[in-house]
């Protein structure tokens, strides 16, 4: 048994050496420490601090401690090939000054914190058992980008940090995993959600609120197609109304059957433009393809107008009609419902192709329905397309 053997035995016991960090001249420029704000005490079991950490400090810490710094994190570094880490890398290289507003920051824990006060400002001088529980990708990306691209300037990068100090050692073993769990938990944000503030969709929303259409059930009371620009917008608008009578009036004026969302817009337009193969890839991929188109339209200042809106709603009516013609599973379907979405998509695009886009969309918009003669032709085409796909 030599010293190496004893060292390995010690390691095998599973104990790790807590990370101790001193914010001295080697880490922070003035050597005073890391300026912070202590959150007023809410509970005796923990303390919480908020700080803005220089990117150079996080990169230096990761260089020194590497994965030991992220032992309480839910993931190790995932590399820079992925979409989000690649985005972090590109921001570091091209827009370092915007890193703070772009990035969510890091969540960290410590067993103990030592602070000093200078000129009425609080500074963190030392941290014991420092762990980053959320923000490991950010921290590692700073180090790896600087390593791979020496010209990357981390001096302009700052990251917000929320630091929690669990005072009770016994409670720490329970709460640190909880902090890691909940700091990494959120509703997934999709491309559809992120595009909500796109100028194109803001204009489309305005059109949907100001262009009433014919109400086939009560021609004296016009109704609206409600474009839901942000997820849950219709429900929120309804919940803001205080009386049941006014809520009923809102639903009568904005029937849920006429509500449509951004993915619907991309579907209707891409089918109209003969791209059923894109639509058939699913809502998310189809929408991303559509946003590339509207990005170019916005650059050319070609925003939706009244004519476009009428054509859009006419295409919505056409889609709903063909979808209804196919039928539902185990009720009235004309064929295998696993092929329904593909059949409907290709039928609509094939119809536009055969008619060379000569269909009177304005009439469909004005009538708010599709004539029975046209429905018969669409049903024949639907059967033909389904057989072809089989």
PDB file of C-alpha atoms in Angstrom, residues 1 12 22 35 48 62 83 86 88 100 141 150 188-189 205 225 266 290 297-298 318 327 332 382 387:
ATOM      1  CA  UNK A   1       0.000   0.000   0.000  1.00  0.00           C
ATOM      2  CA  UNK A  12     -13.523   5.582  -3.545  1.00  0.00           C
ATOM      3  CA  UNK A  22     -11.734  33.616  -2.936  1.00  0.00           C
ATOM      4  CA  UNK A  35     -20.352  43.165  -5.760  1.00  0.00           C
ATOM      5  CA  UNK A  48     -30.045  34.740  -1.028  1.00  0.00           C
ATOM      6  CA  UNK A  62     -14.554  26.643 -15.108  1.00  0.00           C
ATOM      7  CA  UNK A  83     -28.667  24.903 -31.479  1.00  0.00           C
ATOM      8  CA  UNK A  86     -24.140  27.444 -30.679  1.00  0.00           C
ATOM      9  CA  UNK A  88     -24.435  31.281 -26.860  1.00  0.00           C
ATOM     10  CA  UNK A 100     -26.504  40.074 -20.287  1.00  0.00           C
ATOM     11  CA  UNK A 141     -19.554  27.928 -23.215  1.00  0.00           C
ATOM     12  CA  UNK A 150      -8.671  33.471 -28.613  1.00  0.00           C
ATOM     13  CA  UNK A 188     -41.142  24.632 -23.157  1.00  0.00           C
ATOM     14  CA  UNK A 189     -40.856  27.704 -25.367  1.00  0.00           C
ATOM     15  CA  UNK A 205     -53.905  40.295 -35.337  1.00  0.00           C
ATOM     16  CA  UNK A 225     -62.178  35.193 -37.033  1.00  0.00           C
ATOM     17  CA  UNK A 266     -48.422  28.921 -42.071  1.00  0.00           C
ATOM     18  CA  UNK A 290     -42.969  30.016 -43.279  1.00  0.00           C
ATOM     19  CA  UNK A 297     -41.512  40.178 -46.678  1.00  0.00           C
ATOM     20  CA  UNK A 298     -40.874  42.345 -43.610  1.00  0.00           C
ATOM     21  CA  UNK A 318     -61.282  25.655 -47.767  1.00  0.00           C
ATOM     22  CA  UNK A 327     -64.398  12.554 -41.883  1.00  0.00           C
ATOM     23  CA  UNK A 332     -67.536   8.689 -41.235  1.00  0.00           C
ATOM     24  CA  UNK A 382     -59.825  13.718 -51.903  1.00  0.00           C
ATOM     25  CA  UNK A 387     -55.755   6.219 -53.363  1.00  0.00           C
TER      26      UNK A 387
END
